[in-house]
Short mmCIF file of C-alpha atoms in Angstrom, two decimals:
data_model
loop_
_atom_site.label_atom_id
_atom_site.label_comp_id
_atom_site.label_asym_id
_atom_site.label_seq_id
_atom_site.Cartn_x
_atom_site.Cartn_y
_atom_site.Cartn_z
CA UNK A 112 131.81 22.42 -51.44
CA UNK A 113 133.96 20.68 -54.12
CA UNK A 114 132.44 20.53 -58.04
CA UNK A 115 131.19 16.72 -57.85
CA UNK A 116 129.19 18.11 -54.94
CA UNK A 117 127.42 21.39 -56.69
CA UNK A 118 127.16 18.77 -60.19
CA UNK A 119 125.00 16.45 -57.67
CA UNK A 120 122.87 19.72 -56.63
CA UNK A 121 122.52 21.75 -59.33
CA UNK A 122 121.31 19.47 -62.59
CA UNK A 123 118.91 17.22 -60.65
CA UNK A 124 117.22 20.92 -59.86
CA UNK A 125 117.49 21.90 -63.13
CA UNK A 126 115.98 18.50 -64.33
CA UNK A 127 113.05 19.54 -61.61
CA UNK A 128 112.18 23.47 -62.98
CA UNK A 129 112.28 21.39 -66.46
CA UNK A 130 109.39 19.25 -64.74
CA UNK A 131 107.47 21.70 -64.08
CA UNK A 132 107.48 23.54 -66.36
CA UNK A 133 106.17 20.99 -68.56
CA UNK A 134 104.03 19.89 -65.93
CA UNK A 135 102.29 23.36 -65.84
CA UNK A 136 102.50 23.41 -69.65
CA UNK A 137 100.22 19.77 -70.09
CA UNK A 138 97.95 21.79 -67.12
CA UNK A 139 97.46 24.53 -69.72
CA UNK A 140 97.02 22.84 -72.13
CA UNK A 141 94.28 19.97 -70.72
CA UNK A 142 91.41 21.20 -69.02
CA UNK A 143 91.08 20.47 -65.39
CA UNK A 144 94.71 18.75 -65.31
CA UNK A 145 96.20 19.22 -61.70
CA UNK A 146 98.52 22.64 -61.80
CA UNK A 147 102.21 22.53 -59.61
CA UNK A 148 101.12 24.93 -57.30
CA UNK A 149 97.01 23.45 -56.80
CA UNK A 150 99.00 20.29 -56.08
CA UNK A 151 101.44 21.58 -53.91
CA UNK A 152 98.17 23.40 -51.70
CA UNK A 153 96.44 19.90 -52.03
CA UNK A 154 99.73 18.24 -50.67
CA UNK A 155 100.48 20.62 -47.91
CA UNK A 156 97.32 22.78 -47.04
CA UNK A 157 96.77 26.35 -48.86
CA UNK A 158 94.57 27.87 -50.75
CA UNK A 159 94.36 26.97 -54.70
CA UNK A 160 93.86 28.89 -57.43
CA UNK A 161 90.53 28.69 -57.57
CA UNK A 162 90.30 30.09 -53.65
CA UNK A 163 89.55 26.82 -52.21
CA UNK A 164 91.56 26.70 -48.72
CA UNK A 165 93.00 23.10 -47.91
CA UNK A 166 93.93 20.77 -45.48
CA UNK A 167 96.44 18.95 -47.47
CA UNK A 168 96.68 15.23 -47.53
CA UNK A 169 100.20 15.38 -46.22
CA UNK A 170 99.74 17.95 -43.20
CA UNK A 171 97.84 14.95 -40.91
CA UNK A 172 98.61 11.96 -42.68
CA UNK A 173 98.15 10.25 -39.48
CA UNK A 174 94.66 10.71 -39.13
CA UNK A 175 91.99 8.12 -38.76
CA UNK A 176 88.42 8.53 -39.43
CA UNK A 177 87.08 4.93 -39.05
CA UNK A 178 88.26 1.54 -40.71
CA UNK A 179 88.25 2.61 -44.36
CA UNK A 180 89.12 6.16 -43.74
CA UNK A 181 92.54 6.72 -42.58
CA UNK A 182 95.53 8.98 -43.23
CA UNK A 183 98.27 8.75 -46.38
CA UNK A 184 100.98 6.78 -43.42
CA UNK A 185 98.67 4.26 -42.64
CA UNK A 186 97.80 3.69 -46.31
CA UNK A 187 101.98 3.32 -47.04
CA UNK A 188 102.35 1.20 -43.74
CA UNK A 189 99.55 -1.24 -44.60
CA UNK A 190 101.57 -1.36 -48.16
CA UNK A 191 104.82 -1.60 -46.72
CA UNK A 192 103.74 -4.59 -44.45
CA UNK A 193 102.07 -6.91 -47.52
CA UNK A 194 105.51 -5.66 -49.48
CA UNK A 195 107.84 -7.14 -46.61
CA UNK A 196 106.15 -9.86 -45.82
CA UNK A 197 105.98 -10.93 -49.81
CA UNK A 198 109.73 -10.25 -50.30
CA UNK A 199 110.80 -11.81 -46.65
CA UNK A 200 108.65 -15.12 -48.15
CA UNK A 201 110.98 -14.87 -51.45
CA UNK A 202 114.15 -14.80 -49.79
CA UNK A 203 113.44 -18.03 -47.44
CA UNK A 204 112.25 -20.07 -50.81
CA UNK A 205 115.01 -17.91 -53.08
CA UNK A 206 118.30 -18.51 -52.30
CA UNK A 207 118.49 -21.92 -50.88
CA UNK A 208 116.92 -22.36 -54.49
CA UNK A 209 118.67 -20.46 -56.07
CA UNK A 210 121.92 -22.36 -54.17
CA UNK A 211 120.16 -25.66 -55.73
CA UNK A 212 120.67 -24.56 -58.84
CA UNK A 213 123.78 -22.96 -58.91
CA UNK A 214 125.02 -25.74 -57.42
CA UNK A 215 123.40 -28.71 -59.73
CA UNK A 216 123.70 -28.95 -63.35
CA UNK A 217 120.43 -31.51 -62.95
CA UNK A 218 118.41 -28.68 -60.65
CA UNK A 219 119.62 -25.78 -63.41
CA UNK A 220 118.52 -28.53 -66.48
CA UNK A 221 114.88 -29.10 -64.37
CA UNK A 222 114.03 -25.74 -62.98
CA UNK A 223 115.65 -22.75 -65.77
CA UNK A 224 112.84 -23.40 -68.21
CA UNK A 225 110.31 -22.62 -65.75
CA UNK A 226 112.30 -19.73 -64.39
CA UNK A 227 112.23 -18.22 -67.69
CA UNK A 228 108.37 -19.11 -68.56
CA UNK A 229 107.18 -17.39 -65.15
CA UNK A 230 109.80 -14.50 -64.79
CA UNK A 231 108.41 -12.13 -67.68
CA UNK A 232 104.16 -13.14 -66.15
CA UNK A 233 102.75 -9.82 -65.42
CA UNK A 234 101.57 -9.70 -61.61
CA UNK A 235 98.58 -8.58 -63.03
CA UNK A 236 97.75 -12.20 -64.55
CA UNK A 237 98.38 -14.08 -61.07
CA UNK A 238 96.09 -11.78 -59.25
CA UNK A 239 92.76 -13.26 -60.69
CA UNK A 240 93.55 -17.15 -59.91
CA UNK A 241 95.10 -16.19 -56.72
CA UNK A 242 92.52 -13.97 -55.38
CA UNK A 243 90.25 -16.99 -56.72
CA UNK A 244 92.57 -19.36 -54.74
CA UNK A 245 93.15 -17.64 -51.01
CA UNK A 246 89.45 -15.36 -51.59
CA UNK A 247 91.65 -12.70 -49.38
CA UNK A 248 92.58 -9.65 -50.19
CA UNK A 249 96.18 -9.87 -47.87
CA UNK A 250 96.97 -13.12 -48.68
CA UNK A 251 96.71 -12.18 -52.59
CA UNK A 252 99.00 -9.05 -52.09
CA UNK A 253 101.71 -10.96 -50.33
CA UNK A 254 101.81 -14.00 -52.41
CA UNK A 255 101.60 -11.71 -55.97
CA UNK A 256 104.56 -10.18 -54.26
CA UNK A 257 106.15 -13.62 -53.53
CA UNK A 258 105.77 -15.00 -56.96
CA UNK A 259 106.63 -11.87 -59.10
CA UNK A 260 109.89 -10.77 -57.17
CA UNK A 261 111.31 -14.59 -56.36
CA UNK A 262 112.86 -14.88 -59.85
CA UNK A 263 116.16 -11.59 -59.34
CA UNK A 264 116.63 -13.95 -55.87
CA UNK A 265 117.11 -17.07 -57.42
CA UNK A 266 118.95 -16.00 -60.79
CA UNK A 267 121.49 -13.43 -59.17
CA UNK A 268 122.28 -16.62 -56.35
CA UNK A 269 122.99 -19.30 -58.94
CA UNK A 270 124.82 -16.56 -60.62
CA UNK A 271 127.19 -16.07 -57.39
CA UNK A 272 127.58 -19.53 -57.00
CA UNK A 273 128.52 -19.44 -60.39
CA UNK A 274 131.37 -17.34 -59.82
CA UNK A 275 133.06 -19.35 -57.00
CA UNK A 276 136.43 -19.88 -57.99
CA UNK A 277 137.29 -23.82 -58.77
CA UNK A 278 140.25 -23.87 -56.74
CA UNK A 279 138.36 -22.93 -53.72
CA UNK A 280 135.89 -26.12 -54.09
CA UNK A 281 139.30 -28.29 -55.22
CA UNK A 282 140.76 -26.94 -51.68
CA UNK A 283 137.04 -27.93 -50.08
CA UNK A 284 137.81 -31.26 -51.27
CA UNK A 285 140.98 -31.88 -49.86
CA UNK A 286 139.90 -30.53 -46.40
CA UNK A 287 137.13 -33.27 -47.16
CA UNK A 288 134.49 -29.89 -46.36
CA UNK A 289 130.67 -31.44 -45.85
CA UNK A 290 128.15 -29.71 -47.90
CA UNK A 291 127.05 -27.75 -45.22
CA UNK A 292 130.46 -26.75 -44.84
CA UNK A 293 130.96 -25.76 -48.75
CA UNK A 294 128.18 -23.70 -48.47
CA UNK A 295 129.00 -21.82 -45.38
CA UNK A 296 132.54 -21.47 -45.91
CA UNK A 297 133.60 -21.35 -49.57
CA UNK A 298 129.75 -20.69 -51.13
CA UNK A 299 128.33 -18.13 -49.24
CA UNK A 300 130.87 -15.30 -49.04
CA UNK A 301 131.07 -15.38 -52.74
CA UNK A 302 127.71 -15.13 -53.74
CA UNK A 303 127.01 -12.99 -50.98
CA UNK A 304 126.70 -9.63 -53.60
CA UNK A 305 125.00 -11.11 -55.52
CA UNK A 306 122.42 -12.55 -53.45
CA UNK A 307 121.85 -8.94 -52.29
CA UNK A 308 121.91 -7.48 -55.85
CA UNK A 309 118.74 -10.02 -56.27
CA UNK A 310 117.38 -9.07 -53.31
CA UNK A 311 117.59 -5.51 -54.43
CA UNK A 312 116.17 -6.11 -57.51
CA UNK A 313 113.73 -8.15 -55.54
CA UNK A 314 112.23 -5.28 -52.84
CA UNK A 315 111.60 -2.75 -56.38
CA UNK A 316 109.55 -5.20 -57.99
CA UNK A 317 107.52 -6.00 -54.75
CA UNK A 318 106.79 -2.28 -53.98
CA UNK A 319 106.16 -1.87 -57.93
CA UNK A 320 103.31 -5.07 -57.89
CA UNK A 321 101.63 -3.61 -54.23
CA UNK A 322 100.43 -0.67 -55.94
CA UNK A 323 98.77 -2.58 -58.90
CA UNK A 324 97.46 -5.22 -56.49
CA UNK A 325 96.01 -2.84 -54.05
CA UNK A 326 94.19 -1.10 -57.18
CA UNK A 327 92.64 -4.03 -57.91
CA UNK A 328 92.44 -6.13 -54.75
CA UNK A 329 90.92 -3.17 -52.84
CA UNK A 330 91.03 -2.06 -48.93
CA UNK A 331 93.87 -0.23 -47.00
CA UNK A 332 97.08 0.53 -48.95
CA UNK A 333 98.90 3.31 -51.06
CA UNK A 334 97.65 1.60 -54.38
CA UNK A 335 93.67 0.94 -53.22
CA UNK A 336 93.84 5.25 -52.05
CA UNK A 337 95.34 6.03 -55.43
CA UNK A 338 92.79 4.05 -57.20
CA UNK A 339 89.99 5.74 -54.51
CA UNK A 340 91.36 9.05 -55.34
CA UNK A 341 90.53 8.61 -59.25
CA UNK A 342 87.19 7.27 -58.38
CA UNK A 343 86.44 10.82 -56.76
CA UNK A 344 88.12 12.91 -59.92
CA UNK A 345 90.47 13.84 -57.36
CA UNK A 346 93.45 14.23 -60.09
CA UNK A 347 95.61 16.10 -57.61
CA UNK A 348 96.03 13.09 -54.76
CA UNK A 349 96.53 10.70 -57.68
CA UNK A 350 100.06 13.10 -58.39
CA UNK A 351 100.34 13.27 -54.89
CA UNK A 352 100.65 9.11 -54.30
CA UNK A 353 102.62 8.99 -57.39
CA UNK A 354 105.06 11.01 -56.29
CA UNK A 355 104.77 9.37 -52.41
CA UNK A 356 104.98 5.73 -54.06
CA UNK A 357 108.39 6.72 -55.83
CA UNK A 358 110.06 8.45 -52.98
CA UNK A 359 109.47 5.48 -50.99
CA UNK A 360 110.77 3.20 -53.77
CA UNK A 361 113.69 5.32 -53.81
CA UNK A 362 114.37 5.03 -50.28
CA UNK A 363 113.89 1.49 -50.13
CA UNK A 364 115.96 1.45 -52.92
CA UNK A 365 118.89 3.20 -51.31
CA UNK A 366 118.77 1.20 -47.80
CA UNK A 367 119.38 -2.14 -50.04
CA UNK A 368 121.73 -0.44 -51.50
CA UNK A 369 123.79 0.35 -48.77
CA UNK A 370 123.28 -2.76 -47.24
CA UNK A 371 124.18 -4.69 -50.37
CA UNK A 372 127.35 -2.44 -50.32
CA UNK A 373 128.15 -3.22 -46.72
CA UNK A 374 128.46 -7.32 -47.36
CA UNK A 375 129.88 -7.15 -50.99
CA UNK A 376 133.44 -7.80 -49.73
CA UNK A 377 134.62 -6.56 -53.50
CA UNK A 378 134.19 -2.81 -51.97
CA UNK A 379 135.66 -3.40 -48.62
CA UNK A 380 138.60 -4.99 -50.11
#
């Protein structure tokens, strides 16, 4: 095991006893806070510190009661599926517009002001007017999703299209290329990192807006159970889905990474 190896082993544990500790240190220091260990029991089945014996939400988190009652891994699948189908919907509309514009100074002159108006909205502020709009609790998830992460899609394209080399669309000209061609041939495997560095951007937004939409929206999904579990004092699950919510951001985070990696022809060069 070579020192880069022990370096990636050792200090993110470190960083974790540091966690704790201060984790155990706010749970000393407010009453009725959530200790490591309680949550661990609560996460896992045990008994707590108090003598209760547990379950744990994560030893059957396939387990369904009826309709509104069902395990942690249907909560995160019912999440997962209004997050895909939000960011799938941003793709299709994102990067042929975001091809548009990196391709037209007229497109970039009409549509960048409005990119930059609706980019910084809070989720939070669509979800009233469209839950208004579609009076569905789905429908509202997935197009929150769609509106909030569209923008790193559409900037990071017109950014690789950007960064076609000239001489490339002077040769396109002389080989009399159609536009379809340009774009296939000459565009695409240019801008191909970066549409994937947008799309990356993309999925951690839409995973970060399904928890707050959930909360308020209501149903099945990781956000609506967090947002349950608070509503029963139950301070321990609410850690619990925290923590659940960002090791599935991180894994979602490291599959686009890889994939981004995979077609950025930069790295395989």
């Amino acid at each position: 095991m070579n020192k880069e190896t022990v370096k990636k082993i050792l200090l993110p544990f470190i960083v974790l006893v540091l966690i704790i500790q201060i984790w155990s240190g706010i749970a000393a220091v407010v009453e009725d806070f959530p200790t490591p260990s309680d949550t661990y029991s609560y996460a896992f089945g045990g008994v707590t510190s108090e003598g209760d014996e547990l379950e744990g939400v994560l030893s059957d988190p396939f387990y369904i009661e009826n309709q509104d009652d069902k395990g942690i891994f249907w909560q995160i699948l019912a999440s997962l599926q209004r997050v895909f189908a939000g960011f799938i919907l941003a793709i299709l509309v994102g990067v042929p517009v975001g091809l548009l514009v990196g391709m037209s100074k007229d497109i970039q002159y009409a549509l960048d002001p409005f990119i930059q108006i609706f980019k910084p909205v809070s989720p939070l502020a669509w979800l009233p007017l469209l839950l208004f709009v579609f009076q569905d609790i789905n429908t509202t998830a997935v197009s929150t999703i769609f509106i909030t992460s569209i923008w790193p899609i559409i900037i990071n394209t017109a950014l690789g299209v950007k960064n076609v080399n000239q001489d490339y669309l002077n040769v396109a000209k002389v080989l009399q290329f159609t536009p379809l061609e340009n774009i296939t041939k000459i565009i695409l495997p240019v801008a191909v990192p970066y549409i994937f560095t947008g799309m990356r951007l993309s999925l951690g937004i839409a995973w970060l807006v399904i928890v707050a939409a959930e909360m308020l929206t209501g149903g099945i999904g990781i956000g609506f159970w967090i947002w349950d579990e608070y509503n029963n004092l139950a301070y321990h699950n609410i850690i619990i889905g925290i923590i659940v919510v960002g090791v599935i951001g991180f894994i979602l985070d490291i599959i686009m990474g890889k994939i981004a990696d995979y077609f950025d022809y930069r790295r395989n060069m």
